[in-house]
Amino acid sequence: MSSLDGPATRPNPIARLASLWWRSPQSLKIGSAILVFWVVVAVLGTLWIPYGYAQIRTGLPLEGMSWGHPFGTDQLGRDVFSRVLYGAHIVILLSFAGTVFGLVVGATIGLISAYIGGWLDEVVQRLAEAFIAIPFLVLALLAVATAGPELSGEPGLVIFVVALVYTPRIARMARAAALDIITRDFVTIAKLRGESAWSVMRRELLPNTTGTLLVEFSLRAGYAPALIGALGFLGFGIKAPMPEWGLLISENRALVLIQPITVIGPGLALASLIVGLNMFTEGLARILGRTVRLGER
Amino acid sequence: MNILRLIIGRALGAMLTLLLVSIVIFAAVELLPGDVASRILGRNATEVNLAVLRLKLNLDAPGWERYLLWLGGIVQGDFGVALTSGRRISDILADKVFNTLVLAGVAFLLYLPFAIVPALIQAIRRDRPIDHGMSIVTLLLLSTPDFLLASLLMIAFVVFIPVLPAVSTVTDATTVEGWARALVLPAVTLAVVMAVYAVRMLRDNLIEVLDSDYIRMAELKGMSARRVLLRHALPNALIPSLNITALNLSYLIGGVVIVERVFSYPGFGNLLIDAVQVLDVPLIEVTVMIAAAVYILANLMADIGAILLNPRLRSG
């Protein structure tokens, strides 16, 4: 039905990917390289790091940069470099899981709301708007307060908070994208053919909104490490001694007057990961012919 | 007539959203499964403590009744009493909200030049090294979370070049100079975060406008380049950015939470974090409600601004 978008017979996928890669914009290549780097670091970081992530007295407390401790040591003498490496998989897994969760729930709500329309659509839109009206960090804090002290520090809560912040935003985007498709002839034909609502949504709406949703996913994933970091920084995210980067920065911030590198090191890690995600998003959006506003919150 | 109807429609929509927000907040904090009182008290829960707290929060009344009482109070300007300090919330809020408004106001004033000046330079020198260079800097800043940017600015201007205070406490006794020194770092952090979000779009808008026929016309009739840029191009490029500015305002309300924490600035955001830490339910409800109300109001203003600025609607 959308035969204009791609050839009917597909050449082998590896050749297609390779040619796509060579034609892809610079930002996508650089972004992918940075992301691959961090994924490799995250995997290796769980297998081997110079010192244990919670090992104290690996050197003197508050040492500066050296070959043994590239990011110095914190007040307990823990090696900040090892902590950053170990923290990579925590940050990446939480960001990914939270964004996927938000995407699945948000896209489902958005597509159903657009397809069914009527009062249901109206109610869903109003509710989404209400959730978006609470600034995301304030909403996150409200969720943390609601969860209460027993759940605080649980990875599941952090994932839930990310999903909660993203769900209404993604739902609104998915609905808008779907509304654009619903009026097209092929959807009408599918309906007239007697396809069930579920089938129309899965076979007509979902494939045609995939591009928008992919870019949206990538965009949101790019902000997730910052959101998780902000929660950790405020003491409402992952709990010590797990070296989530935001928490790491907030722990070492008290001693920034003595050893700035203990904050700059984890800060570089966090910023470079987000640069990678942002460049990837920009490149992806260009390939798929979408506009994207980086840094959208 | 047409405009008025549109504006009233938007205003009613905003009020409906605000009402829904109040339901969401109240439901989140009070109606979720589990006993609110024991959740607040945690390990300190004894029979007596629980009973006292339940009485204080009027927990034995049905949920909808408490919600209506709470909403009625807020509508009349009665925000209730904070759990931990026992003070009236409106008294606690007054100072903090004032401080935050000062911070947000200064940040917003800095945001405008921070966004417009780089965009103008980039648009004039488009595709030259300076344009590319500034795009890279924008991308880097865009990828730096606010708490990190605040910490890095602190390292730069407190540790390496010690000119500013690390802690931005202000009291009634603070002098104007003290205020200024306290506000620089938090305000600059917020302004930069907002500006980098707007710069890219503003640059693209400016370039689009500069390529248009009426700009060429203005150039051809001999108008100076500066006048063309500032009188014709800039205003037209700014209108589509109103939407971005509304989004930025909504960021600002959340952003103050982090930035006030980093610099220990005694404002609304710090109050919210303290309230969440000790689970001061009435205080959490009111602060979240205010944050959402400000967001909704900012959006409403942006909507109305867009309606008023749109000549097609104006004439109709």
Coordinates of N, CA and C in Angstrom, one line a residue, chain A residues 92-280:
Chain A
I92 N 22.8 3.5 31.4 CA 22.2 3.1 30.1 C 21.0 2.2 30.3
L93 N 21.1 1.2 31.2 CA 20.0 0.3 31.3 C 18.7 1.0 31.8
L94 N 18.9 1.8 32.8 CA 17.7 2.5 33.3 C 17.1 3.5 32.3
S95 N 18.0 4.2 31.5 CA 17.5 5.1 30.5 C 16.7 4.3 29.5
F96 N 17.3 3.2 29.0 CA 16.7 2.4 28.0 C 15.4 1.8 28.4
A97 N 15.4 1.2 29.6 CA 14.2 0.6 30.1 C 13.1 1.6 30.3
G98 N 13.4 2.7 30.9 CA 12.4 3.7 31.2 C 11.8 4.3 29.9
T99 N 12.6 4.5 28.9 CA 12.1 5.1 27.6 C 11.3 4.1 26.9
V100 N 11.8 2.8 26.9 CA 11.0 1.8 26.2 C 9.6 1.6 26.8
F101 N 9.6 1.6 28.1 CA 8.3 1.5 28.9 C 7.4 2.6 28.5
G102 N 8.0 3.8 28.5 CA 7.2 5.0 28.2 C 6.7 5.0 26.8
L103 N 7.5 4.5 25.9 CA 7.2 4.4 24.4 C 6.0 3.4 24.2
V104 N 6.2 2.3 24.8 CA 5.1 1.2 24.6 C 3.8 1.7 25.1
V105 N 3.8 2.2 26.4 CA 2.5 2.6 26.9 C 2.0 3.8 26.2
G106 N 2.9 4.8 26.0 CA 2.5 6.1 25.3 C 2.0 5.8 23.9
A107 N 2.7 5.0 23.1 CA 2.3 4.8 21.8 C 1.0 4.1 21.7
T108 N 0.8 3.1 22.6 CA -0.5 2.3 22.6 C -1.6 3.3 22.9
I109 N -1.5 4.1 24.0 CA -2.5 5.0 24.3 C -2.8 6.0 23.2
G110 N -1.8 6.5 22.6 CA -1.9 7.5 21.5 C -2.6 6.9 20.3
L111 N -2.2 5.7 19.9 CA -2.8 5.1 18.7 C -4.3 4.7 19.0
I112 N -4.6 4.1 20.1 CA -6.0 3.8 20.4 C -6.8 5.0 20.5
S113 N -6.3 6.0 21.2 CA -7.1 7.3 21.3 C -7.4 7.9 20.0
A114 N -6.4 7.9 19.1 CA -6.6 8.5 17.8 C -7.6 7.6 16.9
Y115 N -7.5 6.3 17.1 CA -8.3 5.4 16.2 C -9.8 5.5 16.7
I116 N -10.0 5.4 18.0 CA -11.4 5.3 18.5 C -12.0 6.7 18.4
G117 N -11.2 7.8 18.8 CA -11.7 9.1 18.7 C -12.8 9.4 19.7
G118 N -13.7 10.4 19.4 CA -14.8 10.7 20.2 C -14.5 11.1 21.6
W119 N -15.3 10.7 22.6 CA -15.1 11.2 24.0 C -13.9 10.6 24.6
L120 N -13.6 9.3 24.2 CA -12.4 8.7 24.8 C -11.2 9.5 24.5
D121 N -11.1 9.9 23.2 CA -9.9 10.7 22.7 C -9.8 12.0 23.5
E122 N -11.0 12.6 23.7 CA -11.1 13.9 24.4 C -10.5 13.7 25.8
V123 N -11.0 12.7 26.5 CA -10.6 12.4 27.9 C -9.1 12.2 28.0
V124 N -8.6 11.3 27.1 CA -7.2 10.9 27.1 C -6.4 12.2 26.8
Q125 N -6.8 13.0 25.9 CA -6.0 14.2 25.6 C -5.9 15.2 26.8
R126 N -7.1 15.3 27.4 CA -7.1 16.2 28.6 C -6.2 15.7 29.7
L127 N -6.3 14.4 29.9 CA -5.5 13.8 31.0 C -4.0 14.0 30.6
A128 N -3.6 13.7 29.4 CA -2.2 13.8 29.0 C -1.8 15.3 29.2
E129 N -2.6 16.2 28.8 CA -2.3 17.6 29.0 C -2.1 18.0 30.5
A130 N -2.9 17.4 31.3 CA -2.8 17.7 32.8 C -1.4 17.2 33.2
F131 N -1.0 16.0 32.8 CA 0.3 15.4 33.2 C 1.4 16.2 32.7
I132 N 1.3 16.7 31.4 CA 2.3 17.5 30.8 C 2.5 18.9 31.5
A133 N 1.3 19.3 32.1 CA 1.3 20.7 32.7 C 2.2 20.7 34.0
I134 N 2.4 19.5 34.6 CA 3.3 19.5 35.8 C 4.7 19.3 35.3
P135 N 5.6 20.3 35.5 CA 6.9 20.3 35.0 C 7.5 18.9 35.3
F136 N 8.3 18.4 34.4 CA 8.7 17.0 34.5 C 9.4 16.6 35.7
L137 N 10.3 17.5 36.2 CA 11.0 17.2 37.4 C 10.1 17.2 38.6
V138 N 9.1 18.2 38.6 CA 8.2 18.2 39.7 C 7.3 17.0 39.7
L139 N 6.9 16.5 38.5 CA 6.1 15.3 38.4 C 6.9 14.1 38.9
A140 N 8.2 14.1 38.6 CA 9.1 13.0 39.0 C 9.1 13.0 40.6
L141 N 9.2 14.2 41.2 CA 9.3 14.3 42.6 C 8.0 13.9 43.2
L142 N 6.9 14.3 42.6 CA 5.6 13.9 43.1 C 5.4 12.3 43.1
A143 N 5.9 11.7 42.0 CA 5.9 10.2 42.0 C 6.7 9.6 43.1
V144 N 7.9 10.2 43.3 CA 8.8 9.7 44.3 C 8.1 9.8 45.7
A145 N 7.5 10.9 45.9 CA 6.8 11.1 47.2 C 5.7 10.1 47.4
T146 N 5.0 9.9 46.3 CA 3.8 9.0 46.3 C 4.3 7.5 46.6
A147 N 5.5 7.2 46.0 CA 6.0 5.8 46.2 C 6.4 5.6 47.7
G148 N 6.8 6.7 48.3 CA 7.2 6.6 49.8 C 8.5 6.0 50.0
P149 N 8.9 6.0 51.3 CA 10.3 5.6 51.6 C 10.7 4.2 51.3
E150 N 9.7 3.2 51.3 CA 10.1 1.8 51.1 C 10.6 1.6 49.7
L151 N 10.0 2.3 48.7 CA 10.4 2.0 47.3 C 11.5 2.9 46.9
S152 N 11.8 3.9 47.7 CA 12.8 4.9 47.2 C 14.2 4.2 47.0
G153 N 14.9 4.5 45.9 CA 16.1 3.9 45.6 C 16.0 2.6 44.8
E154 N 14.8 2.1 44.6 CA 14.6 0.9 43.7 C 14.8 1.3 42.3
P155 N 15.6 0.5 41.5 CA 15.7 0.7 40.1 C 14.4 0.8 39.4
G156 N 13.4 -0.1 39.8 CA 12.1 -0.1 39.2 C 11.4 1.2 39.4
L157 N 11.6 1.9 40.5 CA 10.9 3.2 40.7 C 11.5 4.2 39.7
V158 N 12.8 4.2 39.5 CA 13.4 5.1 38.6 C 12.9 4.9 37.2
I159 N 12.8 3.6 36.8 CA 12.3 3.3 35.4 C 10.9 3.8 35.3
F160 N 10.1 3.5 36.4 CA 8.7 3.9 36.3 C 8.5 5.5 36.2
V161 N 9.4 6.2 37.0 CA 9.3 7.6 36.9 C 9.6 8.2 35.5
V162 N 10.7 7.6 34.9 CA 11.0 8.0 33.5 C 9.8 7.7 32.6
A163 N 9.3 6.5 32.7 CA 8.1 6.2 31.9 C 6.9 7.1 32.1
L164 N 6.7 7.4 33.4 CA 5.6 8.3 33.7 C 5.7 9.7 33.1
V165 N 7.0 10.2 33.1 CA 7.2 11.5 32.6 C 7.0 11.5 31.0
Y166 N 7.5 10.4 30.4 CA 7.4 10.3 29.0 C 6.1 9.9 28.4
T167 N 5.4 9.1 29.1 CA 4.1 8.5 28.5 C 3.2 9.5 27.9
P168 N 2.8 10.6 28.7 CA 1.8 11.5 28.1 C 2.4 12.3 26.9
R169 N 3.7 12.6 26.9 CA 4.3 13.3 25.9 C 4.4 12.4 24.6
I170 N 4.7 11.1 24.8 CA 4.8 10.2 23.6 C 3.4 10.0 23.1
A171 N 2.4 9.8 24.0 CA 1.0 9.6 23.6 C 0.5 10.7 22.7
R172 N 0.8 11.9 23.1 CA 0.4 13.1 22.3 C 1.0 13.0 20.9
M173 N 2.3 12.7 20.9 CA 3.0 12.7 19.6 C 2.4 11.5 18.7
A174 N 2.2 10.3 19.3 CA 1.7 9.2 18.6 C 0.3 9.5 18.0
R175 N -0.5 10.1 18.9 CA -1.9 10.4 18.4 C -1.8 11.4 17.2
A176 N -1.0 12.4 17.3 CA -0.9 13.4 16.2 C -0.5 12.7 14.9
A177 N 0.5 11.8 15.1 CA 1.0 11.1 13.9 C -0.1 10.1 13.3
A178 N -0.8 9.5 14.2 CA -1.8 8.5 13.8 C -3.0 9.3 13.1
L179 N -3.4 10.4 13.6 CA -4.5 11.2 13.1 C -4.2 11.5 11.6
D180 N -2.9 11.8 11.4 CA -2.5 12.1 10.0 C -2.7 11.0 9.1
I181 N -2.5 9.7 9.6 CA -2.6 8.5 8.7 C -4.1 8.1 8.6
I182 N -4.9 8.3 9.6 CA -6.2 7.7 9.7 C -7.1 8.2 8.5
T183 N -6.9 9.4 8.1 CA -7.7 9.9 7.0 C -7.3 9.4 5.6
R184 N -6.2 8.7 5.6 CA -5.7 8.2 4.2 C -6.6 7.1 3.7
D185 N -6.6 7.0 2.4 CA -7.5 6.0 1.8 C -7.2 4.6 2.2
F186 N -5.9 4.2 2.4 CA -5.6 2.8 2.6 C -6.2 2.4 4.0
V187 N -6.4 3.3 4.9 CA -7.0 3.0 6.2 C -8.5 2.7 6.0
T188 N -9.1 3.6 5.2 CA -10.5 3.5 5.0 C -10.8 2.1 4.3
I189 N -9.9 1.8 3.3 CA -10.1 0.6 2.6 C -9.9 -0.6 3.5
A190 N -8.9 -0.5 4.4 CA -8.7 -1.6 5.4 C -10.0 -1.8 6.2
K191 N -10.6 -0.7 6.6 CA -11.8 -0.8 7.5 C -12.9 -1.4 6.7
L192 N -13.1 -0.9 5.4 CA -14.2 -1.4 4.6 C -14.0 -2.9 4.3
R193 N -12.7 -3.4 4.2 CA -12.4 -4.8 4.0 C -12.9 -5.6 5.1
G194 N -13.2 -4.9 6.2 CA -13.7 -5.6 7.4 C -12.6 -6.0 8.4
E195 N -11.5 -5.4 8.3 CA -10.4 -5.7 9.3 C -10.8 -5.2 10.6
S196 N -10.4 -5.9 11.7 CA -10.8 -5.5 13.0 C -10.0 -4.3 13.4
A197 N -10.5 -3.6 14.4 CA -9.8 -2.4 14.9 C -8.3 -2.7 15.2
W198 N -8.2 -3.8 15.9 CA -6.8 -4.2 16.3 C -5.9 -4.4 15.1
S199 N -6.5 -5.0 14.1 CA -5.7 -5.3 12.9 C -5.3 -4.0 12.2
V200 N -6.3 -3.1 12.1 CA -6.0 -1.8 11.4 C -4.9 -1.1 12.2
M201 N -5.0 -1.1 13.5 CA -4.0 -0.4 14.3 C -2.6 -1.0 14.1
R202 N -2.6 -2.3 14.1 CA -1.3 -3.0 14.1 C -0.7 -3.0 12.6
R203 N -1.6 -3.2 11.6 CA -1.1 -3.3 10.3 C -1.0 -2.1 9.5
E204 N -1.9 -1.1 9.8 CA -1.9 0.1 9.0 C -1.3 1.3 9.8
L205 N -1.8 1.5 11.0 CA -1.3 2.7 11.8 C 0.1 2.6 12.3
L206 N 0.4 1.4 13.0 CA 1.7 1.3 13.6 C 2.9 1.4 12.6
P207 N 2.8 0.6 11.4 CA 3.9 0.7 10.5 C 4.1 2.1 9.9
N208 N 3.0 2.8 9.8 CA 3.1 4.2 9.2 C 3.5 5.3 10.2
T209 N 3.5 4.9 11.5 CA 3.9 5.9 12.4 C 5.3 5.5 13.0
T210 N 5.9 4.4 12.5 CA 7.1 3.9 13.1 C 8.2 5.0 13.0
G211 N 8.3 5.7 11.9 CA 9.4 6.7 11.8 C 9.3 7.7 12.8
T212 N 8.1 8.3 13.0 CA 7.9 9.3 14.0 C 8.2 8.8 15.4
L213 N 7.7 7.5 15.7 CA 7.9 6.9 17.0 C 9.4 6.7 17.3
L214 N 10.1 6.2 16.2 CA 11.6 6.0 16.4 C 12.3 7.2 16.8
V215 N 12.0 8.3 16.0 CA 12.7 9.6 16.3 C 12.3 10.0 17.7
E216 N 11.1 9.9 18.1 CA 10.6 10.3 19.4 C 11.3 9.5 20.5
F217 N 11.5 8.2 20.2 CA 12.1 7.3 21.2 C 13.6 7.8 21.4
S218 N 14.2 8.0 20.2 CA 15.6 8.4 20.3 C 15.8 9.7 21.1
L219 N 14.9 10.7 20.8 CA 14.9 12.0 21.4 C 14.7 11.8 22.9
R220 N 13.7 11.0 23.3 CA 13.5 10.9 24.7 C 14.6 10.1 25.4
A221 N 15.1 9.1 24.7 CA 16.2 8.3 25.3 C 17.4 9.3 25.6
G222 N 17.6 10.3 24.7 CA 18.6 11.2 24.9 C 18.5 12.1 26.1
Y223 N 17.3 12.3 26.6 CA 17.1 13.1 27.8 C 17.0 12.3 29.1
A224 N 16.8 10.9 28.9 CA 16.6 10.1 30.1 C 17.8 10.1 31.0
P225 N 19.1 10.0 30.5 CA 20.2 10.0 31.4 C 20.2 11.3 32.3
A226 N 19.8 12.4 31.7 CA 19.8 13.7 32.4 C 18.7 13.6 33.5
L227 N 17.5 13.1 33.2 CA 16.4 13.0 34.1 C 16.8 12.1 35.3
I228 N 17.4 10.9 35.0 CA 17.8 9.9 36.0 C 18.9 10.6 36.8
G229 N 19.8 11.3 36.1 CA 20.9 11.9 36.8 C 20.4 13.0 37.8
A230 N 19.4 13.7 37.3 CA 18.8 14.8 38.2 C 18.2 14.2 39.4
L231 N 17.5 13.0 39.3 CA 16.9 12.4 40.4 C 18.0 11.9 41.4
G232 N 19.0 11.3 40.8 CA 20.1 10.8 41.6 C 20.8 12.0 42.3
F233 N 21.0 13.0 41.6 CA 21.6 14.2 42.1 C 20.9 14.8 43.3
L234 N 19.5 14.7 43.3 CA 18.7 15.3 44.4 C 18.6 14.2 45.5
G235 N 19.1 13.0 45.3 CA 19.0 12.0 46.3 C 17.7 11.2 46.2
F236 N 17.0 11.3 45.1 CA 15.7 10.5 45.0 C 15.8 9.4 44.0
G237 N 17.0 9.1 43.4 CA 17.2 8.1 42.4 C 17.8 6.9 43.0
I238 N 18.7 6.3 42.3 CA 19.4 5.1 42.8 C 20.2 5.5 44.0
K239 N 20.2 4.6 45.0 CA 20.9 4.9 46.2 C 22.4 4.5 46.3
A240 N 23.1 5.2 47.1 CA 24.6 4.9 47.3 C 24.6 3.5 47.9
P241 N 25.7 2.7 47.7 CA 26.9 3.1 47.0 C 26.9 2.9 45.5
M242 N 25.7 2.6 44.9 CA 25.7 2.3 43.4 C 26.1 3.6 42.7
P243 N 27.1 3.5 41.8 CA 27.6 4.8 41.2 C 26.8 5.3 40.0
E244 N 25.6 5.6 40.2 CA 24.8 6.3 39.1 C 25.4 7.6 39.0
W245 N 25.6 8.1 37.7 CA 26.4 9.3 37.5 C 25.9 10.6 38.2
G246 N 24.6 10.8 38.2 CA 24.1 12.0 38.9 C 24.4 12.0 40.4
L247 N 24.2 10.8 41.0 CA 24.5 10.6 42.4 C 26.0 10.8 42.6
L248 N 26.8 10.3 41.7 CA 28.3 10.4 41.8 C 28.7 11.9 41.8
I249 N 28.1 12.7 40.9 CA 28.4 14.1 40.8 C 27.9 14.8 42.1
S250 N 26.8 14.4 42.6 CA 26.3 15.1 43.8 C 27.2 14.8 45.0
E251 N 27.6 13.5 45.1 CA 28.5 13.1 46.3 C 29.8 13.9 46.3
N252 N 30.4 14.0 45.0 CA 31.7 14.6 45.0 C 31.6 16.1 44.9
R253 N 30.4 16.6 44.8 CA 30.3 18.1 44.6 C 30.7 18.8 45.9
A254 N 30.4 18.1 47.1 CA 30.7 18.8 48.3 C 32.2 19.0 48.4
L255 N 33.0 18.2 47.7 CA 34.5 18.3 47.8 C 35.1 18.9 46.6
V256 N 34.2 19.6 45.8 CA 34.7 20.1 44.5 C 35.8 21.2 44.7
L257 N 35.7 21.8 45.9 CA 36.7 22.9 46.2 C 38.1 22.3 46.3
I258 N 38.2 21.0 46.7 CA 39.5 20.3 46.8 C 39.9 19.6 45.5
Q259 N 39.0 18.8 45.0 CA 39.4 18.0 43.8 C 38.3 18.2 42.7
P260 N 38.3 19.2 41.9 CA 37.3 19.4 40.9 C 37.2 18.2 39.9
I261 N 38.3 17.4 39.7 CA 38.3 16.4 38.7 C 37.3 15.3 39.1
T262 N 37.0 15.1 40.4 CA 36.0 14.1 40.8 C 34.6 14.4 40.3
V263 N 34.3 15.7 40.0 CA 33.0 16.1 39.4 C 33.2 16.2 37.9
I264 N 34.3 16.7 37.4 CA 34.4 16.9 36.0 C 34.5 15.5 35.3
G265 N 35.1 14.5 35.9 CA 35.2 13.2 35.3 C 33.8 12.6 35.0
P266 N 33.0 12.4 36.0 CA 31.7 11.8 35.8 C 30.9 12.7 34.9
G267 N 31.1 14.1 35.0 CA 30.3 15.0 34.2 C 30.6 14.8 32.7
L268 N 31.9 14.6 32.4 CA 32.3 14.4 31.0 C 31.6 13.1 30.5
A269 N 31.6 12.1 31.3 CA 31.0 10.8 30.9 C 29.5 11.1 30.5
L270 N 28.8 11.7 31.5 CA 27.4 11.9 31.3 C 27.1 12.8 30.0
A271 N 27.9 13.9 29.9 CA 27.6 14.8 28.8 C 28.0 14.1 27.5
S272 N 29.0 13.3 27.4 CA 29.4 12.7 26.2 C 28.4 11.6 25.8
L273 N 27.8 10.9 26.7 CA 26.8 10.0 26.4 C 25.6 10.7 25.8
I274 N 25.2 11.8 26.4 CA 24.0 12.6 25.9 C 24.3 13.2 24.5
V275 N 25.6 13.7 24.3 CA 26.0 14.2 23.0 C 25.8 13.1 22.0
G276 N 26.2 11.9 22.3 CA 26.1 10.8 21.4 C 24.6 10.5 21.0
L277 N 23.8 10.5 22.0 CA 22.3 10.2 21.8 C 21.7 11.4 21.0
N278 N 22.1 12.6 21.3 CA 21.5 13.7 20.5 C 22.0 13.7 19.1
M279 N 23.2 13.4 18.8 CA 23.7 13.4 17.4 C 23.0 12.3 16.7
F280 N 22.9 11.1 17.3 CA 22.2 10.0 16.7 C 20.8 10.4 16.4

